mmCIF file of C-alpha atoms in Angstrom:
data_model
loop_
_atom_site.group_PDB
_atom_site.id
_atom_site.type_symbol
_atom_site.label_atom_id
_atom_site.label_comp_id
_atom_site.label_asym_id
_atom_site.label_seq_id
_atom_site.Cartn_x
_atom_site.Cartn_y
_atom_site.Cartn_z
ATOM 1 C CA LEU A 229 186.110 76.900 32.599
ATOM 2 C CA ASP A 230 183.208 79.472 32.694
ATOM 3 C CA ILE A 231 180.962 78.645 29.803
ATOM 4 C CA ALA A 232 179.513 81.964 28.960
ATOM 5 C CA VAL A 233 182.546 84.029 28.217
ATOM 6 C CA PRO A 234 183.582 86.567 25.482
ATOM 7 C CA TRP A 235 185.431 84.936 22.543
ATOM 8 C CA THR A 236 187.719 87.973 22.129
ATOM 9 C CA ALA A 237 188.983 90.528 24.626
ATOM 10 C CA GLU A 238 186.748 93.261 23.222
ATOM 11 C CA GLY A 239 183.808 90.909 22.305
ATOM 12 C CA SER A 240 180.457 90.476 24.261
ATOM 13 C CA VAL A 241 179.690 87.282 26.150
ATOM 14 C CA GLU A 242 178.908 84.209 24.049
ATOM 15 C CA ARG A 243 176.752 81.701 25.640
ATOM 16 C CA LYS A 244 179.077 78.836 24.483
ATOM 17 C CA GLY A 245 182.444 80.825 24.506
ATOM 18 C CA GLY A 246 183.884 78.332 27.076
ATOM 19 C CA LEU A 247 182.785 75.272 25.204
ATOM 20 C CA ARG A 248 184.531 76.674 21.981
ATOM 21 C CA LEU A 249 187.636 77.284 23.940
ATOM 22 C CA ALA A 250 187.582 73.639 25.325
ATOM 23 C CA ALA A 251 186.902 72.236 21.861
ATOM 24 C CA ASP A 252 189.967 74.221 20.449
ATOM 25 C CA VAL A 253 192.068 72.972 23.116
ATOM 26 C CA LEU A 254 191.329 69.439 22.372
ATOM 27 C CA ALA A 255 191.625 69.888 18.724
ATOM 28 C CA ASP A 256 194.969 71.750 18.525
ATOM 29 C CA PRO A 257 197.964 69.293 18.831
ATOM 30 C CA ASP A 258 200.245 72.214 19.833
ATOM 31 C CA ILE A 259 198.272 72.945 23.081
ATOM 32 C CA ARG A 260 199.079 70.989 26.153
ATOM 33 C CA CYS A 261 195.687 69.725 26.987
ATOM 34 C CA PRO A 262 194.655 69.388 30.640
ATOM 35 C CA MET A 263 193.766 65.812 31.824
ATOM 36 C CA HIS A 264 190.455 67.062 33.314
ATOM 37 C CA MET A 265 187.966 69.977 32.366
ATOM 38 C CA LEU A 266 184.814 71.068 34.325
ATOM 39 C CA GLY A 267 182.514 73.719 33.193
ATOM 40 C CA LEU A 268 180.702 76.293 35.375
ATOM 41 C CA THR A 269 177.915 78.502 34.440
ATOM 42 C CA SER A 270 175.135 80.448 36.099
ATOM 43 C CA TYR A 271 172.802 79.856 32.963
ATOM 44 C CA ALA A 272 170.607 76.844 33.964
ATOM 45 C CA ASP A 273 169.664 75.909 30.392
ATOM 46 C CA LEU A 274 173.377 75.652 29.417
ATOM 47 C CA THR A 275 173.742 72.731 31.904
ATOM 48 C CA ASP A 276 171.057 70.707 30.073
ATOM 49 C CA GLY A 277 171.192 71.631 26.361
ATOM 50 C CA GLU A 278 173.217 73.380 23.584
ATOM 51 C CA ARG A 279 176.252 71.011 24.107
ATOM 52 C CA ASP A 280 176.686 69.908 20.752
ATOM 53 C CA LEU A 281 180.368 71.035 20.741
ATOM 54 C CA LEU A 282 181.380 68.593 23.482
ATOM 55 C CA PRO A 283 179.434 65.389 24.548
ATOM 56 C CA THR A 284 178.492 64.975 28.205
ATOM 57 C CA SER A 285 180.795 61.927 28.391
ATOM 58 C CA LEU A 286 183.679 64.187 27.719
ATOM 59 C CA PHE A 287 182.957 67.438 29.451
ATOM 60 C CA SER A 288 180.637 67.984 32.396
ATOM 61 C CA ILE A 289 179.009 71.357 33.291
ATOM 62 C CA GLN A 290 178.022 72.338 36.738
ATOM 63 C CA LEU A 291 175.495 74.988 37.724
ATOM 64 C CA PHE A 292 177.007 77.898 39.535
ATOM 65 C CA ASP A 293 174.667 79.607 42.120
ATOM 66 C CA SER A 294 176.260 82.175 44.453
ATOM 67 C CA GLY A 295 173.532 81.245 46.958
ATOM 68 C CA SER A 296 174.185 77.600 47.080
ATOM 69 C CA GLU A 297 177.120 75.352 48.153
ATOM 70 C CA GLU A 298 176.327 72.583 45.662
ATOM 71 C CA TRP A 299 178.753 73.740 42.864
ATOM 72 C CA ARG A 300 181.523 73.903 45.563
ATOM 73 C CA ARG A 301 180.752 70.440 46.819
ATOM 74 C CA VAL A 302 180.871 68.966 43.311
ATOM 75 C CA LEU A 303 184.153 70.651 42.554
ATOM 76 C CA LYS A 304 185.698 69.425 45.794
ATOM 77 C CA LEU A 305 184.520 65.736 44.975
ATOM 78 C CA ARG A 306 185.939 66.023 41.427
ATOM 79 C CA ILE A 307 189.317 67.104 42.874
ATOM 80 C CA GLN A 308 189.294 64.321 45.603
ATOM 81 C CA GLN A 309 188.614 61.874 42.807
ATOM 82 C CA ILE A 310 191.568 62.999 40.792
ATOM 83 C CA GLN A 311 193.850 62.913 43.699
ATOM 84 C CA ALA A 312 192.709 59.435 44.711
ATOM 85 C CA VAL A 313 193.393 58.009 41.321
ATOM 86 C CA ARG A 314 196.747 59.675 40.913
ATOM 87 C CA LYS A 315 198.041 57.998 44.176
ATOM 88 C CA HIS A 316 197.866 54.704 42.279
ATOM 89 C CA LEU A 317 199.105 55.796 38.883
ATOM 90 C CA PRO A 318 202.889 55.920 38.042
ATOM 91 C CA GLN A 319 203.907 59.463 37.070
ATOM 92 C CA THR A 320 205.678 59.612 33.687
ATOM 93 C CA ILE A 321 207.654 62.190 31.833
ATOM 94 C CA GLY A 322 207.712 61.564 28.002
ATOM 95 C CA GLY A 323 206.742 57.854 28.553
ATOM 96 C CA ARG A 324 209.509 57.397 31.333
ATOM 97 C CA PRO A 325 208.822 57.036 34.971
ATOM 98 C CA GLN A 326 208.963 60.171 37.055
ATOM 99 C CA ALA A 327 211.806 59.454 39.548
ATOM 100 C CA GLU A 328 211.737 60.023 43.352
ATOM 101 C CA LEU A 329 215.494 60.097 43.422
ATOM 102 C CA GLY A 330 218.159 60.890 40.800
ATOM 103 C CA ILE A 331 221.732 59.876 41.395
ATOM 104 C CA ILE A 332 224.822 61.459 39.784
ATOM 105 C CA CYS A 333 228.333 60.008 39.734
ATOM 106 C CA ALA A 334 231.562 61.205 38.268
ATOM 107 C CA LEU A 335 233.206 57.805 37.657
ATOM 108 C CA ASP A 336 231.814 54.472 36.357
ATOM 109 C CA ASP A 337 234.277 52.485 38.621
ATOM 110 C CA PRO A 338 234.238 52.552 41.475
ATOM 111 C CA GLU A 339 231.359 55.098 42.096
ATOM 112 C CA MET A 340 228.595 53.901 39.781
ATOM 113 C CA LYS A 341 229.612 50.351 40.298
ATOM 114 C CA SER A 342 228.822 50.803 43.966
ATOM 115 C CA VAL A 343 225.586 52.404 43.321
ATOM 116 C CA LEU A 344 224.559 49.548 41.015
ATOM 117 C CA ALA A 345 225.503 47.012 43.718
ATOM 118 C CA LEU A 346 222.628 48.312 45.746
ATOM 119 C CA PRO A 347 219.680 45.737 45.494
ATOM 120 C CA TRP A 348 217.372 48.117 43.639
ATOM 121 C CA ARG A 349 216.438 46.002 40.573
ATOM 122 C CA TRP A 350 218.433 48.075 38.061
ATOM 123 C CA GLN A 351 217.850 47.960 34.415
ATOM 124 C CA GLU A 352 219.077 50.293 31.577
ATOM 125 C CA GLY A 353 216.886 53.224 30.699
ATOM 126 C CA ILE A 354 216.684 54.804 27.349
ATOM 127 C CA VAL A 355 216.038 58.453 26.534
ATOM 128 C CA PRO A 356 215.659 59.012 22.753
ATOM 129 C CA GLY A 357 218.344 61.310 21.423
ATOM 130 C CA ASP A 358 220.426 61.163 24.506
ATOM 131 C CA PRO A 359 223.631 59.123 24.556
ATOM 132 C CA THR A 360 223.810 59.102 28.271
ATOM 133 C CA ILE A 361 223.391 55.696 29.783
ATOM 134 C CA TYR A 362 220.701 55.802 32.471
ATOM 135 C CA HIS A 363 220.056 53.142 35.141
ATOM 136 C CA GLU A 364 216.474 52.773 36.307
ATOM 137 C CA GLY A 365 215.593 51.022 39.457
ATOM 138 C CA THR A 366 213.199 50.740 42.381
ATOM 139 C CA PHE A 367 213.802 51.269 46.150
ATOM 140 C CA VAL A 368 211.283 50.702 48.906
ATOM 141 C CA ARG A 369 210.630 53.183 51.739
ATOM 142 C CA ARG A 370 208.098 52.464 54.542
ATOM 143 C CA GLY A 371 206.579 49.880 52.350
ATOM 144 C CA THR A 372 206.133 52.061 49.165
ATOM 145 C CA PRO A 373 208.220 51.515 46.103
ATOM 146 C CA HIS A 374 209.925 54.470 44.446
ATOM 147 C CA VAL A 375 211.677 54.944 41.093
ATOM 148 C CA VAL A 376 215.349 55.805 41.078
ATOM 149 C CA VAL A 377 217.502 56.822 38.153
ATOM 150 C CA ALA A 378 221.275 57.059 38.106
ATOM 151 C CA ALA A 379 223.831 58.364 35.607
ATOM 152 C CA THR A 380 227.524 58.936 35.184
ATOM 153 C CA ALA A 381 229.097 62.030 33.773
ATOM 154 C CA PRO A 382 231.167 61.470 30.711
ATOM 155 C CA ARG A 383 234.231 62.775 32.361
ATOM 156 C CA MET A 384 235.382 64.382 35.683
ATOM 157 C CA GLY A 385 234.753 68.017 36.358
ATOM 158 C CA LEU A 386 232.193 70.631 36.959
ATOM 159 C CA THR A 387 230.903 71.155 33.470
ATOM 160 C CA ALA A 388 230.436 67.481 32.555
ATOM 161 C CA ALA A 389 228.604 67.048 35.880
ATOM 162 C CA ALA A 390 226.345 69.888 35.385
ATOM 163 C CA ILE A 391 225.447 68.848 31.913
ATOM 164 C CA THR A 392 224.589 65.346 32.954
ATOM 165 C CA THR A 393 222.547 66.747 35.928
ATOM 166 C CA ALA A 394 220.601 68.960 33.595
ATOM 167 C CA LYS A 395 219.722 66.118 31.245
ATOM 168 C CA LEU A 396 218.732 63.708 33.928
ATOM 169 C CA ILE A 397 216.382 66.233 35.583
ATOM 170 C CA SER A 398 214.858 67.014 32.148
ATOM 171 C CA ALA A 399 214.258 63.408 31.337
ATOM 172 C CA TYR A 400 213.113 62.073 34.787
ATOM 173 C CA ARG A 401 212.093 65.194 36.898
ATOM 174 C CA PRO A 402 213.247 63.624 40.171
ATOM 175 C CA ARG A 403 211.948 64.977 43.504
ATOM 176 C CA HIS A 404 215.377 64.566 45.104
ATOM 177 C CA LEU A 405 218.839 64.479 43.623
ATOM 178 C CA VAL A 406 222.057 63.336 45.199
ATOM 179 C CA MET A 407 225.701 63.102 44.003
ATOM 180 C CA VAL A 408 227.653 60.328 45.506
ATOM 181 C CA GLY A 409 231.315 59.435 45.064
ATOM 182 C CA ILE A 410 234.788 60.067 46.529
ATOM 183 C CA ALA A 411 236.621 63.228 47.662
ATOM 184 C CA ALA A 412 239.743 64.417 49.432
ATOM 185 C CA GLY A 413 239.370 65.311 52.982
ATOM 186 C CA VAL A 414 240.991 68.045 55.203
ATOM 187 C CA PRO A 415 243.624 66.301 57.696
ATOM 188 C CA ASN A 416 242.570 66.423 61.235
ATOM 189 C CA LYS A 417 238.959 67.254 60.308
ATOM 190 C CA CYS A 418 238.064 63.979 58.515
ATOM 191 C CA GLN A 419 239.108 60.356 58.573
ATOM 192 C CA LEU A 420 239.532 58.084 55.604
ATOM 193 C CA GLY A 421 236.132 56.694 54.817
ATOM 194 C CA ASP A 422 234.139 59.456 56.497
ATOM 195 C CA VAL A 423 231.066 60.669 54.398
ATOM 196 C CA ILE A 424 230.907 64.308 53.885
ATOM 197 C CA ALA A 425 227.399 65.746 53.606
ATOM 198 C CA ALA A 426 228.175 68.928 51.729
ATOM 199 C CA ASP A 427 226.723 72.210 53.331
ATOM 200 C CA PRO A 428 227.577 74.537 51.665
ATOM 201 C CA VAL A 429 229.198 73.670 48.362
ATOM 202 C CA TRP A 430 231.087 76.054 45.949
ATOM 203 C CA ASP A 431 233.647 76.404 43.160
ATOM 204 C CA TRP A 432 236.994 77.294 44.813
ATOM 205 C CA GLY A 433 238.358 78.299 41.425
ATOM 206 C CA ALA A 434 235.931 81.085 40.902
ATOM 207 C CA GLY A 435 237.528 84.502 41.012
ATOM 208 C CA LYS A 436 240.030 86.661 39.460
ATOM 209 C CA TRP A 437 243.813 86.503 38.780
ATOM 210 C CA ALA A 438 245.379 89.978 39.189
ATOM 211 C CA SER A 439 248.686 91.655 39.613
ATOM 212 C CA LYS A 440 249.117 92.715 43.299
ATOM 213 C CA ARG A 441 252.279 94.467 44.397
ATOM 214 C CA ARG A 442 253.916 93.194 41.337
ATOM 215 C CA GLU A 443 252.955 89.629 42.027
ATOM 216 C CA LEU A 444 250.344 87.517 40.486
ATOM 217 C CA ALA A 445 247.546 86.917 43.033
ATOM 218 C CA PHE A 446 244.269 85.169 43.034
ATOM 219 C CA LEU A 447 241.318 86.886 44.378
ATOM 220 C CA PRO A 448 238.573 84.346 45.113
ATOM 221 C CA SER A 449 234.927 85.028 44.448
ATOM 222 C CA PRO A 450 233.100 81.925 45.602
ATOM 223 C CA HIS A 451 229.282 81.439 45.133
ATOM 224 C CA GLN A 452 228.276 79.095 47.981
ATOM 225 C CA ILE A 453 225.085 76.949 47.802
ATOM 226 C CA ALA A 454 223.672 75.743 50.996
ATOM 227 C CA VAL A 455 221.695 72.541 51.408
ATOM 228 C CA GLU A 456 217.973 72.885 52.193
ATOM 229 C CA PRO A 457 217.467 73.135 55.996
ATOM 230 C CA ARG A 458 215.137 70.088 56.148
ATOM 231 C CA ILE A 459 217.791 67.913 54.313
ATOM 232 C CA ARG A 460 220.532 69.313 56.604
ATOM 233 C CA ASN A 461 218.614 68.387 59.765
ATOM 234 C CA LEU A 462 217.987 64.885 58.567
ATOM 235 C CA LEU A 463 221.578 64.410 57.585
ATOM 236 C CA ARG A 464 222.555 65.519 61.126
ATOM 237 C CA LYS A 465 220.022 63.069 62.470
ATOM 238 C CA LEU A 466 221.717 60.336 60.276
ATOM 239 C CA SER A 467 225.111 61.260 61.579
ATOM 240 C CA LEU A 468 224.024 60.371 65.233
ATOM 241 C CA ASP A 469 222.986 56.823 64.173
ATOM 242 C CA THR A 470 226.259 55.176 64.980
ATOM 243 C CA ALA A 471 224.786 51.702 64.986
ATOM 244 C CA ALA A 472 223.557 51.903 61.453
ATOM 245 C CA LEU A 473 226.857 53.465 60.181
ATOM 246 C CA ALA A 474 228.771 50.767 62.039
ATOM 247 C CA SER A 475 226.543 48.178 60.112
ATOM 248 C CA VAL A 476 227.373 49.819 56.905
ATOM 249 C CA LYS A 477 231.207 49.584 57.544
ATOM 250 C CA ALA A 478 230.997 45.868 58.759
ATOM 251 C CA ALA A 479 229.106 44.815 55.486
ATOM 252 C CA PHE A 480 232.170 45.890 53.311
ATOM 253 C CA GLY A 481 233.967 42.941 51.757
ATOM 254 C CA GLY A 482 237.531 44.281 51.909
ATOM 255 C CA PRO A 483 240.016 46.308 53.857
ATOM 256 C CA THR A 484 238.683 49.178 55.792
ATOM 257 C CA PRO A 485 240.391 52.145 57.838
ATOM 258 C CA ALA A 486 240.844 51.620 61.560
ATOM 259 C CA THR A 487 238.462 54.459 62.439
ATOM 260 C CA GLU A 488 234.667 54.198 62.841
ATOM 261 C CA LEU A 489 232.490 55.393 59.883
ATOM 262 C CA CYS A 490 231.124 58.880 60.373
ATOM 263 C CA VAL A 491 228.847 61.376 58.476
ATOM 264 C CA ARG A 492 230.081 64.850 58.719
ATOM 265 C CA VAL A 493 227.867 67.713 57.630
ATOM 266 C CA GLY A 494 229.951 70.660 56.567
ATOM 267 C CA PRO A 495 231.556 72.781 53.778
ATOM 268 C CA LEU A 496 232.882 70.991 50.562
ATOM 269 C CA ALA A 497 234.674 72.870 47.868
ATOM 270 C CA SER A 498 234.607 71.935 44.253
ATOM 271 C CA GLY A 499 237.356 72.736 41.490
ATOM 272 C CA ALA A 500 238.348 71.782 38.046
ATOM 273 C CA ALA A 501 241.782 70.362 39.048
ATOM 274 C CA VAL A 502 242.899 67.274 41.024
ATOM 275 C CA LEU A 503 244.793 68.390 44.068
ATOM 276 C CA ALA A 504 247.891 66.495 45.219
ATOM 277 C CA ASP A 505 250.328 69.138 46.288
ATOM 278 C CA GLY A 506 249.368 69.506 49.912
ATOM 279 C CA THR A 507 249.367 73.357 49.814
ATOM 280 C CA THR A 508 246.309 74.420 47.587
ATOM 281 C CA MET A 509 243.781 72.905 50.077
ATOM 282 C CA ALA A 510 245.393 75.033 52.919
ATOM 283 C CA ARG A 511 244.984 78.189 50.842
ATOM 284 C CA ILE A 512 241.339 77.526 50.142
ATOM 285 C CA ILE A 513 240.635 77.037 53.845
ATOM 286 C CA GLU A 514 242.591 80.227 54.526
ATOM 287 C CA HIS A 515 240.953 82.472 51.964
ATOM 288 C CA GLN A 516 237.446 80.686 51.421
ATOM 289 C CA HIS A 517 236.044 78.732 54.328
ATOM 290 C CA ARG A 518 237.955 77.962 57.565
ATOM 291 C CA ASP A 519 235.686 75.147 58.307
ATOM 292 C CA MET A 520 236.050 73.251 55.057
ATOM 293 C CA LEU A 521 235.907 69.453 55.319
ATOM 294 C CA GLY A 522 237.029 68.417 51.815
ATOM 295 C CA VAL A 523 237.492 69.009 48.212
ATOM 296 C CA GLU A 524 236.368 67.393 45.049
ATOM 297 C CA MET A 525 235.624 68.178 41.235
ATOM 298 C CA GLU A 526 232.000 67.930 40.571
ATOM 299 C CA ALA A 527 229.536 68.734 43.438
ATOM 300 C CA TYR A 528 229.021 72.467 42.801
ATOM 301 C CA GLY A 529 228.141 71.810 39.092
ATOM 302 C CA VAL A 530 225.472 69.323 40.198
ATOM 303 C CA VAL A 531 223.968 71.532 42.787
ATOM 304 C CA ALA A 532 224.168 74.613 40.594
ATOM 305 C CA ALA A 533 222.492 72.801 37.605
ATOM 306 C CA ALA A 534 219.630 71.498 39.919
ATOM 307 C CA LEU A 535 219.090 75.034 41.398
ATOM 308 C CA GLU A 536 218.690 76.538 37.947
ATOM 309 C CA SER A 537 216.546 73.888 36.523
ATOM 310 C CA SER A 538 212.836 74.406 35.508
ATOM 311 C CA MET A 539 210.371 74.532 38.380
ATOM 312 C CA PRO A 540 210.044 72.685 40.573
ATOM 313 C CA PRO A 541 213.791 71.942 41.021
ATOM 314 C CA PRO A 542 214.736 68.757 42.813
ATOM 315 C CA VAL A 543 215.856 68.966 46.325
ATOM 316 C CA THR A 544 219.615 68.307 46.047
ATOM 317 C CA PHE A 545 222.351 67.138 48.303
ATOM 318 C CA VAL A 546 225.791 65.630 48.060
ATOM 319 C CA LEU A 547 227.383 62.688 49.896
ATOM 320 C CA LYS A 548 231.033 62.096 49.149
ATOM 321 C CA SER A 549 233.512 59.860 51.038
ATOM 322 C CA VAL A 550 237.123 60.710 51.985
ATOM 323 C CA VAL A 551 239.610 58.628 50.211
ATOM 324 C CA ASP A 552 242.751 60.771 50.502
ATOM 325 C CA PHE A 553 243.904 64.135 51.854
ATOM 326 C CA ALA A 554 244.997 65.853 48.622
ATOM 327 C CA ASN A 555 248.704 65.768 49.413
ATOM 328 C CA THR A 556 251.916 64.023 48.242
ATOM 329 C CA LYS A 557 250.796 60.748 50.170
ATOM 330 C CA LYS A 558 247.665 60.582 47.936
ATOM 331 C CA HIS A 559 246.855 56.937 47.003
ATOM 332 C CA ASP A 560 244.013 54.728 45.740
ATOM 333 C CA ASP A 561 243.967 52.225 48.493
ATOM 334 C CA PHE A 562 240.501 53.171 49.856
ATOM 335 C CA GLN A 563 238.692 54.304 46.712
ATOM 336 C CA ARG A 564 236.592 51.187 46.618
ATOM 337 C CA TYR A 565 235.732 51.557 50.164
ATOM 338 C CA GLY A 566 234.878 55.258 49.837
ATOM 339 C CA ALA A 567 232.604 54.603 46.915
ATOM 340 C CA TYR A 568 230.842 51.803 48.841
ATOM 341 C CA THR A 569 230.251 53.939 52.038
ATOM 342 C CA SER A 570 228.981 56.942 49.947
ATOM 343 C CA ALA A 571 226.538 54.710 48.033
ATOM 344 C CA SER A 572 225.495 52.839 51.154
ATOM 345 C CA VAL A 573 225.014 55.872 53.451
ATOM 346 C CA MET A 574 222.909 57.471 50.692
ATOM 347 C CA ALA A 575 220.732 54.345 50.396
ATOM 348 C CA LEU A 576 220.332 54.263 54.311
ATOM 349 C CA PHE A 577 219.377 58.001 54.176
ATOM 350 C CA VAL A 578 216.803 57.814 51.321
ATOM 351 C CA GLN A 579 215.171 54.753 52.625
ATOM 352 C CA HIS A 580 214.982 55.563 56.247
ATOM 353 C CA TYR A 581 215.291 59.349 56.765
ATOM 354 C CA LEU A 582 213.757 61.123 53.835
ATOM 355 C CA ASP A 583 209.981 61.560 53.498
#
C-alpha cells in the first residue's frame, strides 16, 4: 500500500490514508483480508512515527526512494520469505486441504471401489451442507506427498456428473481433475480393457430433431472439448510405456482379455442414453467424428463443468476403459477389470508422468 493517498476519489492526499485503509480492511469481517501487507511511502517521517493506527509488529512501512534500490530489495526479500514459507504449508480451502488431484466416478461399484483400492490412505472427507461423500487421500510423486479427493455422482449421466464435478471443485480446488471408469469401445478400433484417454470429448445428443423430406431427422451440433496439449503429450508418452502397462494388467486378480493393455488417445463421445443396439454408435461415427474410439455417459459433463469453473480451472482429462462394444452382445464380464485398469492407469499417470 502507498501510505500517503487520498481517502476519497476527489480528496487531497492524506498522510495516513493508506494506514486507514489497512485498518479498515483488518476491522471489516466482510472484506477478504490479505495475509501480508507492506506499506510504501516517500515521506521519511512516516516510516518512523505516526503509526498509531497499526503497530509495527503488524504492519511494516518501507521508505520509497526513486534514486535507491533498497525498497526494491526489501520487497523482493519479503516475497521470497512468503514463497519459502508457503512451500511447507498445506493449502486449505475452508479448512479442507487443497487437492492436487480430484477424481470423479459415475458408479460406486466397480469404479469408485477400484479407486479406493489404490494404496492412497483414504479417509472420508466432510463438506458442511453437502451430502456428497468425499474420499480424501494422499499419493506420493517424486518423494512429495499430494492430496487427492474422489467423489461418485449420485446417478449416471451428464447432469449428475457435472453437478458433482462443480461441487468437488468448489470444495477442494484441485489442480488436476480426472474422470475414470468404464465405457463402450468402437469395434476394430479398441480391444476389451483398453483405456481411452479422451481427446476430444463431446455430447453426441446435442443437436436438433427436424422434419427432413417428410422424415424425422437428427441434426447434430456437437461442442467438442480437447484436452490440454501438455496432458495429451504426456498421455501419448504413457501409451508407449508397454512394460508399465503390462505390469498393470498382470497385477489384476481375475480374468483378463487375451489382448495386451493399451492406452489409446482419441475421441470419446458422451450421451444420456445407454447404447446396446449396435447401430447408434455407427451413426455417431458417420455424422460426428469418424475417428471416435468409444462412447459413455458422463465425461463431457465433467470436462464442461471444469472448463466453466471459477479461475483457475483444474486441468482436466478422462481415462475410461472399454468393457463392451455397445451392441447386442453387450455384457458385464469385464466391468471389474475395466474399472481396475482405468484406476490403475490413472494412478500410474499422476504419480510418474504429471508434474
